[in-house]
């Protein structure tokens, strides 16, 4: 991509109503544009990051055996009447009428829709387990939308739903998601801890939130420090094997958010030097809710003994659009965003300091072509602008590498490279520079 033809509307200053750094930087770096309270347009750079996060989530869901579907944003109110949640959900639900006066709603989650699909097709325990997931926009008419995409009204969520014959099998599905979530956050460069949670209106009796640590987080967490160090299991675990020990090793360490916190237990179970109190951002939430939806909605399968039984369900959410803000909270400096390589909108910016000078253009072009071939998704900064302004905007938008081509270096046969995260610079011949970036 050539920056002169691209659309990267950066701002010198953040609008005054943006209170936290990720919201300020998302506006300044031209990632999003607010269209209404809690409703955003995704501009080109923001959309690229969102898609990359989505892809990491997709790959880890697939690896853990979940199967992707795409559910509609608009749902029939009648389905929610079947589960009994239509009235319970209250003002957070955006309710709509169509021209036939039928009640619709913009889905805040999709337990009912997926249960309806499941019961239409799956009739036997032999077809279980199944886990279907969906990456789709949701709407919740939050009372206080704030902090940009962190608490939006319209937001992108990955929601997965598991179906099992009994509680023991459902726990195996829950465990797969628990560990897949740790892998997702690790790939995004985040430290996330699983925290026992209140299942809230989703219901059920086994639930964890996944919290990334950040001072601006909305949740307060109390946890055993070892949880932070323990990290993710990695992709190569046996997803069909017994995952209970790996989950138990983490789940038995004390970790609770404010509403579930028990100070007496915290003190009894966690040695003083391991007691961690921090703020964090909830970037995922998983639930086992048993027969809560299958019973009223009659999602039954025939068991091995020939009897029909309601399936045991769980649901598993990741806040995909919230993660864009969460990653920025965890990774930025004075100059702007520092994207982890895995989600950076471009891998490297090739900065032409003298566009229009033939020799400089030629080297910049050569670097751009080579980096494209290496799959590094380069952005060619061919703008006719002061070097300082170019560097400032590239630092602001957080591209992990800059490869700088100027007349002096070209005369000497070198270019300069800069790593955004560390500020480290090196002057190298072009080949060596390309090698350093392409790895
Ligand atoms: N049905 C379940 C799991 S699929 C569910 O809806 N869970 S949830 O309510 O906890 O939402 C899942 C995740 O979506 C949360 O962990 C959070 O990261 C994200 N999320 C929830 N509300 C918002 C919001 N208003 N703005 C941005 N992200 C949100």
Coordinates of C-alpha atoms and ligand atoms in Angstrom, one line a residue:
X1 CA 0.0 0.0 0.0
X2 CA 1.2 3.5 -0.9
X3 CA 0.5 5.9 1.9
X4 CA -0.1 8.8 -0.6
X5 CA -3.1 6.9 -1.9
X6 CA -4.2 5.4 1.4
X7 CA -6.7 6.7 4.0
X8 CA -5.0 7.1 7.3
X9 CA -6.7 10.2 8.9
X10 CA -4.5 10.8 12.0
X11 CA -5.3 13.6 14.4
X12 CA -2.8 15.8 16.3
X13 CA -5.0 15.8 19.4
X14 CA -7.5 13.5 20.8
X15 CA -11.1 14.8 21.4
X16 CA -11.5 16.0 25.0
X17 CA -14.1 13.4 25.8
X18 CA -11.7 10.5 25.3
X19 CA -10.7 9.6 28.9
X20 CA -8.4 6.6 28.6
X21 CA -5.3 6.2 26.5
X22 CA -6.6 3.5 24.2
X23 CA -9.6 5.5 23.2
X24 CA -7.4 8.6 22.7
X25 CA -5.0 6.7 20.6
X26 CA -7.6 4.9 18.5
X27 CA -9.1 8.3 17.6
X28 CA -5.7 10.0 17.0
X29 CA -4.3 7.1 14.9
X30 CA -7.4 7.1 12.8
X31 CA -8.6 3.6 13.7
X32 CA -12.2 4.4 14.4
X33 CA -14.7 7.2 14.1
X34 CA -17.6 7.7 16.5
X35 CA -20.9 7.8 14.7
X36 CA -23.2 7.7 17.8
X37 CA -22.6 7.0 21.5
X38 CA -21.0 3.6 21.6
X39 CA -21.3 3.1 17.9
X40 CA -18.2 3.3 15.7
X41 CA -17.1 3.2 12.1
X42 CA -13.9 1.2 11.6
X43 CA -11.4 3.1 9.4
X44 CA -8.9 1.2 7.3
X45 CA -6.1 0.7 9.9
X46 CA -8.6 -0.2 12.7
X47 CA -10.4 -2.6 10.4
X48 CA -7.1 -4.4 9.6
X49 CA -6.3 -4.8 13.3
X50 CA -9.8 -6.0 14.0
X51 CA -9.6 -8.6 11.2
X52 CA -6.2 -9.9 12.4
X53 CA -7.5 -10.3 16.0
X54 CA -10.6 -12.1 14.5
X55 CA -8.3 -14.4 12.6
X56 CA -6.2 -15.4 15.6
X57 CA -9.5 -16.1 17.5
X58 CA -10.8 -18.2 14.6
X59 CA -7.6 -20.2 14.3
X60 CA -7.5 -21.1 17.9
X61 CA -11.2 -21.9 18.0
X62 CA -10.7 -24.2 15.0
X63 CA -7.7 -25.9 16.6
X64 CA -9.8 -26.6 19.7
X65 CA -12.4 -28.3 17.6
X66 CA -15.1 -25.6 17.3
X67 CA -16.9 -25.0 14.0
X68 CA -17.6 -21.6 12.5
X69 CA -21.1 -20.4 11.6
X70 CA -22.5 -17.0 10.9
X71 CA -25.7 -16.1 12.7
X72 CA -27.9 -13.1 11.9
X73 CA -27.7 -9.9 13.9
X74 CA -31.5 -9.6 14.0
X75 CA -33.3 -12.3 15.9
X76 CA -37.0 -13.2 16.5
X77 CA -38.3 -12.1 19.9
X78 CA -40.4 -15.4 19.9
X79 CA -37.2 -17.4 20.4
X80 CA -36.3 -15.4 23.4
X81 CA -39.9 -15.8 24.8
X82 CA -39.3 -19.6 24.6
X83 CA -36.2 -19.3 26.8
X84 CA -37.9 -16.8 29.1
X85 CA -35.2 -14.2 28.6
X86 CA -37.2 -11.7 26.5
X87 CA -38.5 -9.8 29.5
X88 CA -35.6 -10.4 31.8
X89 CA -33.1 -8.7 29.5
X90 CA -34.5 -5.3 30.1
X91 CA -33.4 -2.0 28.5
X92 CA -30.1 -3.4 27.3
X93 CA -31.9 -5.1 24.5
X94 CA -32.6 -3.1 21.3
X95 CA -36.1 -4.1 20.3
X96 CA -37.3 -3.6 16.8
X97 CA -40.6 -4.1 14.9
X98 CA -40.7 -5.1 11.2
X99 CA -43.4 -4.0 8.7
X100 CA -45.6 -6.9 9.7
X101 CA -45.5 -5.8 13.3
X102 CA -43.3 -8.7 14.4
X103 CA -41.0 -8.2 17.3
X104 CA -37.3 -8.5 16.4
X105 CA -34.2 -7.6 18.4
X106 CA -30.6 -6.9 17.6
X107 CA -28.8 -9.9 19.2
X108 CA -26.9 -9.1 22.4
X109 CA -25.8 -12.8 22.4
X110 CA -27.1 -15.9 20.6
X111 CA -27.9 -18.8 22.9
X112 CA -31.4 -19.0 21.7
X113 CA -30.6 -18.9 18.0
X114 CA -27.9 -21.5 18.2
X115 CA -30.2 -23.7 20.4
X116 CA -32.9 -23.5 17.7
X117 CA -30.4 -24.5 15.0
X118 CA -29.1 -27.4 17.1
X119 CA -32.5 -28.8 17.9
X120 CA -33.5 -28.7 14.3
X121 CA -30.7 -31.0 13.2
X122 CA -29.1 -32.9 16.0
X123 CA -31.1 -35.8 17.5
X124 CA -28.7 -38.3 18.8
X125 CA -25.9 -38.4 21.5
X126 CA -23.8 -40.0 18.7
X127 CA -23.5 -36.6 17.1
X128 CA -22.1 -35.0 20.2
X129 CA -20.0 -33.2 21.3
X130 CA -20.5 -30.2 19.1
X131 CA -19.2 -26.6 19.5
X132 CA -20.4 -24.0 17.1
X133 CA -19.0 -20.5 17.0
X134 CA -19.9 -17.2 15.4
X135 CA -17.9 -13.9 15.0
X136 CA -20.7 -11.3 14.6
X137 CA -21.7 -7.8 15.7
X138 CA -23.8 -7.6 18.9
X139 CA -25.8 -4.8 20.3
X140 CA -26.3 -4.0 23.9
X141 CA -27.9 -0.6 24.8
X142 CA -25.4 0.0 27.6
X143 CA -26.5 2.6 30.1
X144 CA -23.0 4.1 30.0
X145 CA -21.2 3.4 26.8
X146 CA -17.6 4.6 27.4
X147 CA -13.9 4.2 26.8
X148 CA -14.5 3.9 23.1
X149 CA -14.6 0.3 21.9
X150 CA -14.1 -1.0 25.4
X151 CA -17.7 -0.6 26.3
X152 CA -19.5 0.0 23.1
X153 CA -23.2 -0.5 22.3
X154 CA -22.4 -2.2 19.0
X155 CA -19.4 -4.5 19.3
X156 CA -17.8 -7.5 17.7
X157 CA -18.0 -10.7 19.7
X158 CA -16.8 -14.2 19.1
X159 CA -19.4 -16.4 20.8
X160 CA -19.1 -20.2 20.9
X161 CA -21.7 -22.7 22.1
X162 CA -21.1 -26.3 23.2
X163 CA -23.5 -29.1 23.3
X164 CA -22.9 -32.3 25.3
X165 CA -24.7 -35.3 26.6
X166 CA -24.0 -34.8 30.3
X167 CA -22.2 -32.6 32.7
X168 CA -18.9 -34.6 32.6
X169 CA -18.8 -34.2 28.8
X170 CA -19.7 -30.5 29.0
X171 CA -16.8 -30.0 31.4
X172 CA -14.5 -31.4 28.8
X173 CA -15.9 -28.9 26.3
X174 CA -15.5 -26.1 28.9
X175 CA -11.9 -27.1 29.5
X176 CA -11.1 -27.0 25.8
X177 CA -12.4 -23.4 25.6
X178 CA -10.6 -22.4 28.8
X179 CA -7.2 -23.5 27.4
X180 CA -7.9 -22.2 23.9
X181 CA -8.6 -18.8 25.4
X182 CA -5.3 -18.7 27.1
X183 CA -3.7 -19.5 23.7
X184 CA -5.6 -16.7 22.0
X185 CA -4.5 -14.0 24.5
X186 CA -0.9 -15.2 24.4
X187 CA -0.8 -15.0 20.6
X188 CA -2.1 -11.4 20.9
X189 CA 0.9 -10.6 23.2
X190 CA -1.4 -10.3 26.3
X191 CA -1.1 -11.7 29.8
X192 CA -4.6 -12.8 30.7
X193 CA -5.7 -14.5 33.9
X194 CA -8.7 -16.7 34.3
X195 CA -10.8 -15.4 37.2
X196 CA -13.9 -17.1 38.8
X197 CA -16.9 -15.1 37.8
X198 CA -20.5 -14.5 38.5
X199 CA -22.4 -16.0 35.6
X200 CA -24.9 -13.1 35.7
X201 CA -27.9 -13.1 33.3
X202 CA -26.4 -15.8 31.1
X203 CA -26.9 -18.2 34.0
X204 CA -25.2 -21.4 35.1
X205 CA -22.9 -22.4 37.9
X206 CA -19.4 -22.6 36.4
X207 CA -17.9 -19.5 34.9
X208 CA -14.6 -17.8 34.3
X209 CA -13.7 -14.3 33.1
X210 CA -10.4 -13.7 31.3
X211 CA -8.9 -10.5 32.5
X212 CA -5.9 -8.6 31.1
X213 CA -4.1 -6.4 33.5
X214 CA -4.3 -2.7 32.9
X215 CA -4.6 0.2 35.3
X216 CA -7.6 1.7 33.5
X217 CA -9.6 -1.6 33.6
X218 CA -13.2 -1.6 34.8
X219 CA -12.8 -4.7 37.0
X220 CA -10.8 -5.1 40.1
X221 CA -9.1 -8.5 40.5
X222 CA -7.6 -10.3 43.4
X223 CA -5.4 -13.2 42.4
X224 CA -2.5 -15.5 43.2
X225 CA 0.6 -14.0 41.5
X226 CA 1.6 -17.4 40.0
X227 CA -1.4 -17.3 37.7
X228 CA 0.2 -14.4 35.8
X229 CA 3.4 -16.3 35.3
X230 CA 1.9 -19.6 34.4
X231 CA 1.0 -18.5 30.8
X232 CA -0.7 -20.5 28.0
X233 CA -0.5 -24.2 27.3
X234 CA 0.5 -23.7 23.7
X235 CA -1.1 -25.1 20.6
X236 CA 0.3 -28.6 20.7
X237 CA -1.7 -30.0 23.6
X238 CA -3.9 -33.1 22.9
X239 CA -7.2 -31.4 22.5
X240 CA -9.0 -34.8 22.7
X241 CA -7.1 -35.9 25.8
X242 CA -7.6 -35.2 29.5
X243 CA -7.3 -31.4 29.9
X244 CA -8.6 -31.4 33.5
X245 CA -5.1 -31.3 35.1
X246 CA -4.0 -28.3 33.1
X247 CA -7.2 -26.4 33.9
X248 CA -7.2 -27.4 37.5
X249 CA -3.6 -26.3 38.0
X250 CA -4.8 -22.8 37.1
X251 CA -8.4 -22.9 38.4
X252 CA -7.3 -23.9 41.9
X253 CA -5.2 -20.8 42.4
X254 CA -7.3 -18.0 44.0
X255 CA -8.5 -15.4 41.5
X256 CA -11.7 -13.4 41.8
X257 CA -13.2 -10.1 40.5
X258 CA -14.8 -7.7 43.0
X259 CA -18.2 -9.2 43.0
X260 CA -16.9 -12.7 43.8
X261 CA -14.1 -11.7 46.1
X262 CA -13.8 -13.3 49.5
X263 CA -11.1 -11.5 51.5
X264 CA -10.9 -14.2 54.2
X265 CA -10.3 -16.9 51.6
X266 CA -7.8 -14.7 49.8
X267 CA -5.8 -14.3 52.9
X268 CA -6.1 -18.0 53.9
X269 CA -5.2 -19.4 50.4
X270 CA -2.6 -17.0 49.1
X271 CA 0.8 -16.3 50.8
X272 CA 1.2 -12.6 51.5
X273 CA 4.0 -12.1 49.0
X274 CA 1.9 -13.7 46.2
X275 CA -1.3 -11.6 46.8
X276 CA -2.0 -9.5 43.8
X277 CA -4.6 -6.8 43.6
X278 CA -4.9 -5.2 40.2
X279 CA -7.3 -3.6 37.8
X280 CA -8.1 -5.4 34.5
X281 CA -10.1 -5.5 31.4
X282 CA -12.5 -8.4 30.8
X283 CA -11.7 -9.7 27.4
X284 CA -13.5 -13.1 27.6
X285 CA -16.1 -14.9 29.6
X286 CA -17.0 -18.6 29.6
X287 CA -20.0 -20.3 31.1
X288 CA -21.3 -23.8 31.7
X289 CA -25.1 -23.5 32.1
X290 CA -26.2 -27.1 31.8
X291 CA -29.9 -27.4 30.8
X292 CA -30.8 -23.7 31.2
X293 CA -31.7 -23.3 27.5
X294 CA -32.1 -26.9 26.3
X295 CA -34.9 -27.6 28.8
X296 CA -37.3 -24.8 28.0
X297 CA -36.4 -24.8 24.3
X298 CA -36.5 -28.6 24.1
X299 CA -33.1 -29.2 22.6
X300 CA -33.2 -33.0 23.3
X301 CA -31.0 -35.8 22.0
X302 CA -31.6 -39.5 22.3
X303 CA -29.1 -41.0 24.8
X304 CA -27.5 -44.5 24.7
X305 CA -30.4 -45.9 26.6
X306 CA -32.9 -44.7 24.0
X307 CA -34.3 -41.9 26.3
X308 CA -34.5 -38.3 25.2
X309 CA -32.5 -35.9 27.4
X310 CA -31.9 -32.1 27.3
X311 CA -28.3 -31.4 26.3
X312 CA -25.8 -29.7 28.6
X313 CA -24.7 -26.4 27.2
X314 CA -22.0 -23.8 27.6
X315 CA -21.2 -20.5 26.0
X316 CA -17.9 -18.8 25.5
X317 CA -17.5 -15.1 24.5
X318 CA -14.4 -13.1 23.4
X319 CA -14.7 -9.4 23.1
X320 CA -13.0 -9.0 19.7
X321 CA -13.5 -5.3 19.2
X322 CA -12.8 -4.7 22.9
X323 CA -9.4 -6.4 22.4
X324 CA -8.3 -3.7 20.0
X325 CA -8.5 -1.2 22.9
X326 CA -7.2 -3.8 25.4
X327 CA -4.1 -4.4 23.3
X328 CA -3.4 -0.7 23.1
X329 CA -3.8 -0.3 26.9
X330 CA -1.2 -3.0 27.3
X331 CA 1.1 -1.8 24.6
X332 CA 1.8 1.9 23.9
X333 CA 4.2 4.7 24.8
X334 CA 4.2 8.6 24.7
X335 CA 4.5 8.5 20.9
X336 CA 1.6 6.2 20.3
X337 CA 0.5 2.6 19.8
X338 CA 3.0 -0.3 19.7
X339 CA 1.3 -3.1 17.9
X340 CA 2.4 -6.7 18.6
X341 CA 3.6 -8.1 15.3
X342 CA 0.6 -10.6 15.3
X343 CA -2.0 -7.9 14.9
X344 CA -0.1 -4.9 13.4
X345 CA -2.0 -3.3 10.5
X346 CA 1.2 -3.3 8.4
X347 CA 4.4 -5.2 9.2
X348 CA 6.7 -2.4 8.2
X349 CA 6.7 1.1 6.9
X350 CA 9.2 1.9 4.1
X351 CA 9.9 5.6 4.7
X352 CA 11.0 7.4 1.6
X353 CA 12.6 10.7 2.9
X354 CA 12.9 12.2 -0.6
X355 CA 10.0 11.2 -2.8
X356 CA 10.6 12.4 -6.4
X357 CA 14.4 11.8 -6.2
X358 CA 15.0 9.0 -8.7
X359 CA 17.7 7.0 -6.8
X360 CA 15.9 7.2 -3.5
X361 CA 12.6 6.2 -5.1
X362 CA 14.3 3.2 -6.7
X363 CA 15.7 1.9 -3.4
X364 CA 12.4 2.5 -1.6
X365 CA 10.6 0.7 -4.4
X366 CA 13.0 -2.2 -4.3
X367 CA 12.6 -2.5 -0.5
X368 CA 8.8 -2.3 -0.8
X369 CA 8.7 -5.1 -3.5
X370 CA 11.0 -7.4 -1.5
X371 CA 9.0 -6.9 1.8
X372 CA 5.8 -7.6 -0.1
X373 CA 7.3 -10.8 -1.4
X374 CA 8.3 -11.8 2.1
X375 CA 4.7 -11.4 3.2
X376 CA 5.6 -8.5 5.5
X377 CA 2.7 -6.3 4.3
X378 CA 4.7 -3.1 3.9
X379 CA 3.3 0.4 3.8
X380 CA 5.2 2.7 1.5
X381 CA 5.4 6.2 3.0
X382 CA 5.8 8.2 -0.2
X383 CA 4.1 11.3 1.2
X384 CA 5.6 14.6 0.3
X385 CA 6.1 15.7 3.9
X386 CA 8.7 16.6 6.5
X387 CA 10.6 13.6 7.9
X388 CA 9.7 14.6 11.4
X389 CA 6.0 14.6 10.5
X390 CA 6.3 11.2 8.8
X391 CA 8.0 9.6 11.7
X392 CA 5.6 11.1 14.2
X393 CA 2.5 9.7 12.4
X394 CA 4.2 6.2 11.8
X395 CA 5.1 6.1 15.5
X396 CA 1.6 7.1 16.4
X397 CA -0.1 4.3 14.3
X398 CA 2.4 1.9 15.8
X399 CA 3.8 0.0 12.8
X400 CA 6.4 -2.5 14.3
X401 CA 9.3 -1.6 11.9
X402 CA 10.4 1.4 9.9
X403 CA 12.8 1.0 7.0
X404 CA 14.1 4.5 6.2
X405 CA 15.5 5.4 2.8
X406 CA 17.2 8.8 2.4
X407 CA 19.6 10.4 -0.1
X408 CA 22.7 10.1 2.2
X409 CA 22.2 6.4 2.9
X410 CA 21.4 5.7 -0.8
X411 CA 24.7 7.3 -1.8
X412 CA 26.5 5.1 0.8
X413 CA 24.6 2.0 -0.1
X414 CA 22.7 1.8 3.3
X415 CA 19.3 2.2 4.8
X416 CA 18.2 2.7 8.4
X417 CA 15.9 0.4 10.3
X418 CA 14.0 1.2 13.5
X419 CA 12.1 -1.1 15.8
X420 CA 9.1 0.7 17.1
X421 CA 8.8 -1.1 20.4
X422 CA 12.4 -0.4 21.6
X423 CA 13.4 2.6 19.5
X424 CA 16.5 0.6 18.5
X425 CA 18.1 1.8 15.2
X426 CA 20.6 0.2 12.9
X427 CA 22.2 1.4 9.7
X428 CA 22.7 -1.5 7.3
X429 CA 23.0 -2.4 3.6
X430 CA 19.5 -3.0 2.1
X431 CA 19.9 -6.8 2.0
X432 CA 20.9 -7.1 5.7
X433 CA 18.1 -4.7 6.6
X434 CA 15.5 -6.8 4.8
X435 CA 16.8 -9.9 6.5
X436 CA 16.6 -8.3 9.9
X437 CA 12.9 -7.4 9.3
X438 CA 11.8 -10.5 7.5
X439 CA 13.5 -12.7 10.1
Ligands
LIG1 N1 -23.2 -15.4 25.7 C1 -22.1 -15.1 26.5 C2 -20.9 -15.8 26.0 S1 -20.9 -16.1 24.3 C3 -21.8 -13.6 26.7 O1 -22.5 -12.9 26.1 N2 -20.9 -13.3 27.5 S2 -20.5 -11.8 27.9 O2 -21.6 -11.0 28.2 O3 -19.6 -11.9 29.0 O4 -19.7 -11.1 26.7 C4 -18.6 -11.7 26.2 C5 -17.5 -10.7 26.0 O5 -17.9 -9.7 25.1 C6 -17.0 -10.0 27.3 O6 -16.1 -10.8 28.0 C7 -16.5 -8.7 26.7 O7 -15.1 -8.9 26.4 C8 -17.2 -8.5 25.5 N3 -18.3 -7.4 25.7 C9 -19.4 -7.5 26.4 N4 -20.0 -6.3 26.4 C10 -19.3 -5.5 25.7 C11 -19.5 -4.1 25.3 N5 -20.5 -3.4 25.6 N6 -18.5 -3.6 24.5 C12 -17.5 -4.3 24.1 N7 -17.3 -5.6 24.4 C13 -18.2 -6.2 25.2

